[in-house]
Tab-separated table of C-alpha atoms in Angstrom:
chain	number	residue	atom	x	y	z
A	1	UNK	CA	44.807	127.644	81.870
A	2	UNK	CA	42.750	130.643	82.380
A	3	UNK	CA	43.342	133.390	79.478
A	4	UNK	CA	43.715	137.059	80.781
A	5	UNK	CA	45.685	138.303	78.185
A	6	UNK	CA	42.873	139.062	75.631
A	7	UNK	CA	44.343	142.717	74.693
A	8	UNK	CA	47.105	140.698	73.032
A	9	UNK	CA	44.752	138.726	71.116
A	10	UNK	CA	41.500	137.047	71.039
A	11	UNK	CA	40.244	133.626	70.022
A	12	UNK	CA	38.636	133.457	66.431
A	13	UNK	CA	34.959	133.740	66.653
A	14	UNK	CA	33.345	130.395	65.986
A	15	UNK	CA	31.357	132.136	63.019
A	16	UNK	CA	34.030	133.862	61.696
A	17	UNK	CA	36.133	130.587	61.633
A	18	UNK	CA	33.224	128.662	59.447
A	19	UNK	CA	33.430	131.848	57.430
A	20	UNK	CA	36.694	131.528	56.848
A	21	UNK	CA	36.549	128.104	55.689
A	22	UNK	CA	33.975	128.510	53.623
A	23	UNK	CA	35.064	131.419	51.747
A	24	UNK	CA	38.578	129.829	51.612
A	25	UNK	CA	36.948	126.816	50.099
A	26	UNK	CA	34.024	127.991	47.832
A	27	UNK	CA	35.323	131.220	46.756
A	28	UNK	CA	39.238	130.509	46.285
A	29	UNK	CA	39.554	133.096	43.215
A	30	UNK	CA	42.054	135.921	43.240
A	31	UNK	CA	39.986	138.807	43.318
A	32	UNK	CA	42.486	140.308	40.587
A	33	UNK	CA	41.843	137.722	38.008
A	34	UNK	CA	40.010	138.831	35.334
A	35	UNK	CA	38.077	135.543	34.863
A	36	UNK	CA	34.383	134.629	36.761
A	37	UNK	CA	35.551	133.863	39.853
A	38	UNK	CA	38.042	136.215	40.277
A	39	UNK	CA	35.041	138.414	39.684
A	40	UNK	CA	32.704	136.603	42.314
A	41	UNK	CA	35.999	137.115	44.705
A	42	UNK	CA	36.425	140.847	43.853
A	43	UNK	CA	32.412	141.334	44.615
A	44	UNK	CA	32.633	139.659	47.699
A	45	UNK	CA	35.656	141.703	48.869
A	46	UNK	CA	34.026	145.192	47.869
A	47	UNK	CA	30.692	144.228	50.065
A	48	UNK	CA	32.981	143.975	53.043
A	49	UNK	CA	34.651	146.762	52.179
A	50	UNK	CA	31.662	148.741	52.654
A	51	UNK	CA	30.336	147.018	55.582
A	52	UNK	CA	33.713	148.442	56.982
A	53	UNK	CA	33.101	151.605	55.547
A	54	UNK	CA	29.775	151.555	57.205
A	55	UNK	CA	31.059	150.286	60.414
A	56	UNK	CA	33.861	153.429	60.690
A	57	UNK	CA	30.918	155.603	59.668
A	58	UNK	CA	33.677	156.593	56.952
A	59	UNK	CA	33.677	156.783	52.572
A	60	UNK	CA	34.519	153.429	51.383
A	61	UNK	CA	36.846	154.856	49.086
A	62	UNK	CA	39.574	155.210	51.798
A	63	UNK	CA	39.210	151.441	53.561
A	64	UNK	CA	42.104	149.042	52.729
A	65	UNK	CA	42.460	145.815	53.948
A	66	UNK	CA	45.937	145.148	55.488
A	67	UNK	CA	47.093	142.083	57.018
A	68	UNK	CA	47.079	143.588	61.021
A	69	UNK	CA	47.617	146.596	63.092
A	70	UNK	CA	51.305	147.131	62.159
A	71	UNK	CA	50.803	147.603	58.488
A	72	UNK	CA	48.066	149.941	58.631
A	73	UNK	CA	50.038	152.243	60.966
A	74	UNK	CA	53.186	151.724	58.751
A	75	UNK	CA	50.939	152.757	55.261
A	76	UNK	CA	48.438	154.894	56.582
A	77	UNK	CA	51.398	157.094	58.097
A	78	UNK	CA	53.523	157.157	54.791
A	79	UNK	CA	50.025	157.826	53.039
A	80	UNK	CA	49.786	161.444	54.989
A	81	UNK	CA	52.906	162.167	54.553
A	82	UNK	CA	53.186	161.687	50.796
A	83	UNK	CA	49.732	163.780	50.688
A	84	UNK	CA	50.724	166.786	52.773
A	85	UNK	CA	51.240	169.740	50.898
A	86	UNK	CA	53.729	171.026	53.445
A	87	UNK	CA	57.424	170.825	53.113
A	88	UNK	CA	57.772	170.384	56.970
A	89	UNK	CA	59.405	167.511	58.330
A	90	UNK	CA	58.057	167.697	62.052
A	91	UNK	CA	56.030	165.019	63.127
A	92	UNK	CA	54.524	164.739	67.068
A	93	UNK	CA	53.550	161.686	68.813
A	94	UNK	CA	53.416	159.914	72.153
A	95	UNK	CA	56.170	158.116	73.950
A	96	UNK	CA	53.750	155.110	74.778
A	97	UNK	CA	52.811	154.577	71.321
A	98	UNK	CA	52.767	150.952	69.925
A	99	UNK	CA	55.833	149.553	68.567
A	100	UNK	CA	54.850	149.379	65.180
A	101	UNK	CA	54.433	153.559	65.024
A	102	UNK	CA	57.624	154.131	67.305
A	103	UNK	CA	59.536	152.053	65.079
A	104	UNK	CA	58.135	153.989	61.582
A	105	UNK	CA	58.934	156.903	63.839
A	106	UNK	CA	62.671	155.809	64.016
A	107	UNK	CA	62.514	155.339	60.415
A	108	UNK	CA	61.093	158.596	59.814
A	109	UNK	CA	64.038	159.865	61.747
A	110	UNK	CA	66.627	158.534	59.390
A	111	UNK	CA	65.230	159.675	56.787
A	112	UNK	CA	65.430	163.226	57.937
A	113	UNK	CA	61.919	163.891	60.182
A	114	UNK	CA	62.588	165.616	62.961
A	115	UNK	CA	59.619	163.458	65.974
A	116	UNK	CA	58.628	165.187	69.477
A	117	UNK	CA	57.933	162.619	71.616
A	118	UNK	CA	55.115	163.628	74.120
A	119	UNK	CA	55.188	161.866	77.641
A	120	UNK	CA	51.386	161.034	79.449
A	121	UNK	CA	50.057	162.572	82.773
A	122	UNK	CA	49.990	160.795	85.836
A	123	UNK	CA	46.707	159.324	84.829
A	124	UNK	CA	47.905	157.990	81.368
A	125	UNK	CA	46.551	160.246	79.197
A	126	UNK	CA	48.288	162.796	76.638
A	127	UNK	CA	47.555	166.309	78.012
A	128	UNK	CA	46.192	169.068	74.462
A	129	UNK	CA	48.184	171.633	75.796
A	130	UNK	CA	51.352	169.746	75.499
A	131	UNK	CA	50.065	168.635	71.588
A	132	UNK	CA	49.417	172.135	70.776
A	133	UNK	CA	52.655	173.063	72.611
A	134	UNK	CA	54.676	171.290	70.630
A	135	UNK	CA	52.924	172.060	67.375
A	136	UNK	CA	55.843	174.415	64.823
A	137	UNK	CA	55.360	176.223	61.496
A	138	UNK	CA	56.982	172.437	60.344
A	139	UNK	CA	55.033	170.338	61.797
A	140	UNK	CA	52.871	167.950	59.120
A	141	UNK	CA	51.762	165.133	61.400
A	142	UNK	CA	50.405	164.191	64.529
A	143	UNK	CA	50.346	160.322	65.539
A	144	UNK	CA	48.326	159.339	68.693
A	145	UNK	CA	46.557	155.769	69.382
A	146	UNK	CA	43.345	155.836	70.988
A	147	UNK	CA	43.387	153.637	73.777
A	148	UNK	CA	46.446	152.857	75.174
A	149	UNK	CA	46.961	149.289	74.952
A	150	UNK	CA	48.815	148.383	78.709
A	151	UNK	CA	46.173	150.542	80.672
A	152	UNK	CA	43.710	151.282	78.411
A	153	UNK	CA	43.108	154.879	79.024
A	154	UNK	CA	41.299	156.879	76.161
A	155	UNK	CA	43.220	159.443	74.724
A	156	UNK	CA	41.078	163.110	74.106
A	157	UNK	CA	41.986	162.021	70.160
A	158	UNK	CA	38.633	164.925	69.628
A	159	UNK	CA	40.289	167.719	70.792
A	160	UNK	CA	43.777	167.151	69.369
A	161	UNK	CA	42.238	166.133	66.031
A	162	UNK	CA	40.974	169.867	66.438
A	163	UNK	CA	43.895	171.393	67.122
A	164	UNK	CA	45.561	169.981	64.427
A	165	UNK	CA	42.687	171.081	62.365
A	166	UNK	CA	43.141	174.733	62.693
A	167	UNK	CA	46.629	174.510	61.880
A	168	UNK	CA	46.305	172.415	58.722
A	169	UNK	CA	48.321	169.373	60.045
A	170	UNK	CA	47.232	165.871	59.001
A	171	UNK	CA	46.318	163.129	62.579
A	172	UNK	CA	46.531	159.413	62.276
A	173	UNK	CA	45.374	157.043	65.164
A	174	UNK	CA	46.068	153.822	65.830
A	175	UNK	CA	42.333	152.371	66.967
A	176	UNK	CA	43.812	148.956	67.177
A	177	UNK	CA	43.065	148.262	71.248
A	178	UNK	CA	39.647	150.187	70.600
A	179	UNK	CA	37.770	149.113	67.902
A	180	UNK	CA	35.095	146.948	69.226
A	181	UNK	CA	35.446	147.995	72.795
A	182	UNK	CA	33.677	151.406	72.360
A	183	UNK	CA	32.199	154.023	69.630
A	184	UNK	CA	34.803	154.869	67.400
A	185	UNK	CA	33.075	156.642	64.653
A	186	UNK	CA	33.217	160.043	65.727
A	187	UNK	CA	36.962	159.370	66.326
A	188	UNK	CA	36.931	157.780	62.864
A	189	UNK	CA	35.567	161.062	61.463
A	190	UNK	CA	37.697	163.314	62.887
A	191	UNK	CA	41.476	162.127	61.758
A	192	UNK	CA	42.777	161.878	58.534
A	193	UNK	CA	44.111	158.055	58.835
A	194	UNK	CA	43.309	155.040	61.203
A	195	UNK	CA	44.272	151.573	61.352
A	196	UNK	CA	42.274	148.365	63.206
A	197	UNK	CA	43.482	145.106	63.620
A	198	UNK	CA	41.011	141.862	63.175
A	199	UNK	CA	42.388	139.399	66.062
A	200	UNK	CA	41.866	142.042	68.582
A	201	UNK	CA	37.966	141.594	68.121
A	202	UNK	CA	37.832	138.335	67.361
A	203	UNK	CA	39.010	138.105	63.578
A	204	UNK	CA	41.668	135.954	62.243
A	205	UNK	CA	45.169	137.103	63.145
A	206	UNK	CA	46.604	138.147	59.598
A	207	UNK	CA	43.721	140.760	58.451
A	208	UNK	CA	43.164	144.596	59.261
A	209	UNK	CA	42.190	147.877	57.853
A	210	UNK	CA	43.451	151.112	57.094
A	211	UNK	CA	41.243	154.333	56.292
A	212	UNK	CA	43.045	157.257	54.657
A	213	UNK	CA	40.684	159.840	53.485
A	214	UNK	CA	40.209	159.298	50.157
A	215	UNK	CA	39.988	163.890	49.776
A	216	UNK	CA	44.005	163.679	50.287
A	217	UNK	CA	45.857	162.957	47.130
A	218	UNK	CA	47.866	159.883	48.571
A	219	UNK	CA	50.965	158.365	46.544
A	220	UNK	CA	51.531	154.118	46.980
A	221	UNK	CA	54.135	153.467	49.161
A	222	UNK	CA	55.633	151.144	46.659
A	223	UNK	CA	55.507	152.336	42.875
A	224	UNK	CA	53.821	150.031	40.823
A	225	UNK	CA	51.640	147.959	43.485
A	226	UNK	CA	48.114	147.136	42.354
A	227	UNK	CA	46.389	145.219	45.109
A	228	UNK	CA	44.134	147.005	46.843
A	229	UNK	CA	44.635	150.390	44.731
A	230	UNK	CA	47.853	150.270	44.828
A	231	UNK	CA	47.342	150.742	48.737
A	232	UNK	CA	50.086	147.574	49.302
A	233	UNK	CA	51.612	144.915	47.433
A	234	UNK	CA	50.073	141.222	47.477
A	235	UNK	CA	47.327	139.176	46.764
A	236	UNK	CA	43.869	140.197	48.967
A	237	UNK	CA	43.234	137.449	51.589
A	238	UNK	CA	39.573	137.189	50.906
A	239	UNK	CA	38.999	134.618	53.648
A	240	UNK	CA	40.406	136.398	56.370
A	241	UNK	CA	38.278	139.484	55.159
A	242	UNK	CA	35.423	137.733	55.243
A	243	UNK	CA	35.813	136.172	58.413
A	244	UNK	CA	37.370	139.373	59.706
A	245	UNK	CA	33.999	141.792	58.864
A	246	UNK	CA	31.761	139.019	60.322
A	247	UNK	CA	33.569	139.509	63.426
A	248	UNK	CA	33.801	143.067	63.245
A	249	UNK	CA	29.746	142.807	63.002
A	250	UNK	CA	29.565	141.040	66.144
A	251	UNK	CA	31.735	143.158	68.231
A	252	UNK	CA	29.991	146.256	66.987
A	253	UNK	CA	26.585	144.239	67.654
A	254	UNK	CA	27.845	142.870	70.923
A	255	UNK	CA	29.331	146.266	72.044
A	256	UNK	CA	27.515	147.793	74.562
A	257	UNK	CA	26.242	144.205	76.381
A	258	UNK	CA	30.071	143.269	76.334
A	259	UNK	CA	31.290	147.371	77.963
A	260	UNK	CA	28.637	146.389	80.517
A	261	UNK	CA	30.205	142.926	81.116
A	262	UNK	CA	33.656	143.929	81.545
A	263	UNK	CA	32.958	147.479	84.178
A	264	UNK	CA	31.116	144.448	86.321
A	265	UNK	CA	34.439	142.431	86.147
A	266	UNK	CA	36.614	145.052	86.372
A	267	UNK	CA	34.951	146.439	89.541
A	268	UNK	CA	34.564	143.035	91.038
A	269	UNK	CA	38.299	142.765	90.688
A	270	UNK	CA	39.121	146.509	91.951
A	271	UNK	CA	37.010	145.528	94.947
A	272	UNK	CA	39.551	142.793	96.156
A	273	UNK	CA	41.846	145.578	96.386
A	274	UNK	CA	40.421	148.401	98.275
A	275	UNK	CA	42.180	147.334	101.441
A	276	UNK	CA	45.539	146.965	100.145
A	277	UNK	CA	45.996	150.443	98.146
A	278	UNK	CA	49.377	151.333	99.732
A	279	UNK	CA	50.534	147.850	98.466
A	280	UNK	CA	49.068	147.538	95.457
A	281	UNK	CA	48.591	150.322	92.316
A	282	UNK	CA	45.956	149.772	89.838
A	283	UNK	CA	45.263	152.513	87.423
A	284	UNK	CA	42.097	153.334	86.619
A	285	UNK	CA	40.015	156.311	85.365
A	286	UNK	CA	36.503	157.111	85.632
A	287	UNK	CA	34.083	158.787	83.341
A	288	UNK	CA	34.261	156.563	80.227
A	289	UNK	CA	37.870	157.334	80.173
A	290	UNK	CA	38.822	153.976	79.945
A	291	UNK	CA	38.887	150.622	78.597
A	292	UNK	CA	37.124	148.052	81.031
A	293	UNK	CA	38.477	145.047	80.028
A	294	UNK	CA	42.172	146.151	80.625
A	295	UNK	CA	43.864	146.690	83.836
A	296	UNK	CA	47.328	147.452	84.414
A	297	UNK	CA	48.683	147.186	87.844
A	298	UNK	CA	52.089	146.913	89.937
A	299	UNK	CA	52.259	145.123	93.707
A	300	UNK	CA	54.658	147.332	94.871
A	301	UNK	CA	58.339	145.103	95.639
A	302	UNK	CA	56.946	142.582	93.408
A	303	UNK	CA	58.403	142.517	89.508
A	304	UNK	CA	56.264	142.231	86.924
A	305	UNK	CA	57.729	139.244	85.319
A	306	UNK	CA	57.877	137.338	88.334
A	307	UNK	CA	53.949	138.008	89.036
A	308	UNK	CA	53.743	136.778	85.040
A	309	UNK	CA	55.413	133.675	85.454
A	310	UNK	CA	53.792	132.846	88.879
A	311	UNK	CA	50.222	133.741	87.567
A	312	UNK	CA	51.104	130.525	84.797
A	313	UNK	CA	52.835	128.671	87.274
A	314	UNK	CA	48.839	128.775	88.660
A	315	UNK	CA	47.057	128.640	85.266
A	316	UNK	CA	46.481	132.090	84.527
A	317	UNK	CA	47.779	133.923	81.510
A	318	UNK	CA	48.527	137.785	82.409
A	319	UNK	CA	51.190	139.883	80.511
A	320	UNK	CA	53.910	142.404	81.155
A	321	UNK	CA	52.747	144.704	78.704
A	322	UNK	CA	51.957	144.397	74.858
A	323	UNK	CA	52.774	141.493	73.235
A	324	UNK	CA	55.302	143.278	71.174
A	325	UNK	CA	57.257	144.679	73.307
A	326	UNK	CA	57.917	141.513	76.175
A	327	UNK	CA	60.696	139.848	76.289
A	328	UNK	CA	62.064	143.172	75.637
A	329	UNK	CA	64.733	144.181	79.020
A	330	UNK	CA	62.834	147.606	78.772
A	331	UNK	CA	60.064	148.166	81.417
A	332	UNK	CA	56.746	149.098	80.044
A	333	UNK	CA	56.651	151.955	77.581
A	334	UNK	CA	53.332	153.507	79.214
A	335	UNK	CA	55.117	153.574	83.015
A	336	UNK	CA	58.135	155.430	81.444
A	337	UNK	CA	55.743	157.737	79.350
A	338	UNK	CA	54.139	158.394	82.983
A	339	UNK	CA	57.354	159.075	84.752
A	340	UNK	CA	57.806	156.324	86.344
A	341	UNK	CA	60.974	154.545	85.985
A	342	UNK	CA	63.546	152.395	87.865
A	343	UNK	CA	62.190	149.154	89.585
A	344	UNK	CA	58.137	151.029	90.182
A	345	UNK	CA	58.276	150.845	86.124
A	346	UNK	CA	59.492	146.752	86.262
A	347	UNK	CA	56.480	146.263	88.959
A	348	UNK	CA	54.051	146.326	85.952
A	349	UNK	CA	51.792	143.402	84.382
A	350	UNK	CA	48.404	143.747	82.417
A	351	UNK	CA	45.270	141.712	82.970
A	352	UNK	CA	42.388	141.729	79.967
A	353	UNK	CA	39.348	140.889	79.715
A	354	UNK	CA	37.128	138.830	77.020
A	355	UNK	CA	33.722	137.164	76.404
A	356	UNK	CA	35.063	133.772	78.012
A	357	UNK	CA	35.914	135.454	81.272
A	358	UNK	CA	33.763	134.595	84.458
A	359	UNK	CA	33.146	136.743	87.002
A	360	UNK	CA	34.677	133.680	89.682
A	361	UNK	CA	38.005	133.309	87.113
A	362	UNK	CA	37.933	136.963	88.454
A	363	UNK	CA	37.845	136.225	91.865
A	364	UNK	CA	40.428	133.792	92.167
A	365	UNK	CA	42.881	135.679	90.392
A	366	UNK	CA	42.495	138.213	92.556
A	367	UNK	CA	42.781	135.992	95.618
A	368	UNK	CA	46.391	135.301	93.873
A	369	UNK	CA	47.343	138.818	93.448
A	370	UNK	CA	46.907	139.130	97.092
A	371	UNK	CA	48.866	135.822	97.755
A	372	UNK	CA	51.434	136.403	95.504
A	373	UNK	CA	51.882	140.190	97.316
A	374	UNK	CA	53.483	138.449	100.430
């Protein structure tokens, strides 16, 4: 089987993996306990803490470890919200957004927030005017992920962080698809809150961080936790730190040799394609706008699922969409954020990239795609 599905998840690093064991093994204190090795554990955990820290290009004070993607959004959101001086209850954020913020969102909504839900362009990306648009005397929060994770466009997270800037209203970004895939830090620097998940670059599923700025007076989301500052409840999973910073390392190290890497692929596979552009869309953008390693796509009469199950029917592992979401009836949250609906928005699947991908794995699925469009 050949994997293309490596914006769901990636394999664990072979280093990070002896990490892991090692740490797990030698080093097995809670970093809470008081005693020697608790200590040793605690030390450990605060070096990669600021090798995070250092990584973001952010103060160490506001990293957290988490244990993913989904429970950094959920804290880092509730963690602007408790620090806003405001008494508005507006928040703004994208249609497409990952199902971890949507469903705080809904949350958020019971409880009494009032959410705008901004669509995307034609071309997958949120336009500023609508942000600032849609910004009230109310609103306290803005919520936008940086990459989108089915088609991997960039989102202008800059100029919307300034925006919200000059009106005093906290942003949080989900940087889970991007972290590792391109420079983050000036992203990192400009919003309030950010999560990052470690199996997306090559950490153990099970670890993550969040950054809240340590300058807003946060309150824990549950009174009483300890762990972590009182950040979230539960004992610290050292290991999967460890392992999970090593990796983090890597991809950082790795980053620019592995963008390279994955425009060759990508064009390679856009190549097979040119011929075939009133059968087949592919959405793309140009200009370091986008992710390389991620390529959504529909071959037009063709459902997504079925091109899914036929691609492993063959030995290759595509998606429909985010990993969260399938198996959902829904079509794919980004198509319906673009406007498209109906049986154009079932058409969809996702191919990604990763550091095990060949350029003639490429090829042939390609050669597939165009089978499969007959």
């Amino acid at each position: 089987m050949k994997y293309f599905d490596y914006a769901a998840s990636c394999p664990l690093d072979h280093d990070a993996a002896e990490l892991y064991v090692k740490a797990a093994t030698d080093y097995s204190g809670n970093s809470q306990s008081l005693h020697d090795i608790g200590s040793h554990a605690q030390e450990i955990l605060e070096n990669c803490r600021m090798e995070m820290a250092k990584l973001l290009n952010v103060q160490r004070d506001g990293v957290f470890f988490t244990s993913g993607g989904s429970e950094s959004n959920l804290l880092t959101i509730y963690a602007l919200l408790s620090a806003t001086k405001s008494k508005g209850r507006h928040i703004i954020t994208n249609i497409a957004e990952h199902s971890s913020v949507i469903n705080v969102m809904k949350k958020l909504e019971e409880e009494g927030y009032e959410i705008t839900y901004l669509p995307l362009n034609a071309e997958g990306v949120i336009n500023v005017a609508d942000v600032e648009q849609a910004i009230r005397k109310d609103t306290v929060l803005v919520s936008i992920q940086h990459a989108n994770p089915e088609i991997g466009t960039l989102q202008p997270i800059i100029e919307i962080s300034t925006k919200c800037k000059e009106k005093g209203i906290f942003i949080q970004c989900d940087c889970v698809q991007s972290f590792g895939k391109v420079e983050i830090q000036e992203v990192a620097s400009a919003v309030d809150a950010l999560s990052i998940s470690g199996h997306k670059f090559y950490g153990p599923k099970g670890t993550g961080v969040a950054f809240v700025n340590p300058r807003h007076p946060r309150k824990p989301f549950l009174t009483g936790t300890t762990h972590e500052k009182g950040f979230r409840p539960g004992t610290v999973n050292v290991p999967g730190i460890i392992a999970m910073t090593s990796a983090a390392q890597k991809a950082i190290n790795k980053l620019q040799k592995e963008r390279s890497h994955y425009t060759s692929l990508r064009n390679l596979f856009l190549n097979h394609f040119n011929e075939f552009k009133e059968q087949v869309t592919i959405y793309h953008l140009e200009d370091n706008r986008q992710l390389p390693h991620i390529i959504g796509m529909r071959i037009h009469g063709k459902e997504g699922q079925w091109m899914m199950l036929e691609c492993n029917r063959n030995g290759y592992a595509v998606s429909t969409g985010t990993a969260c979401h399938t198996g959902l009836l829904e079509p794919s949250k980004t198509m319906t954020a673009m406007g498209i609906d109906g049986k154009m928005a079932k058409e969809f699947f996702r191919i990604s990239f990763g550091r095990q991908t060949t350029e003639a794995d490429v090829k042939k699925l390609a050669q597939l795609l165009l089978q499969l469009r007959d």
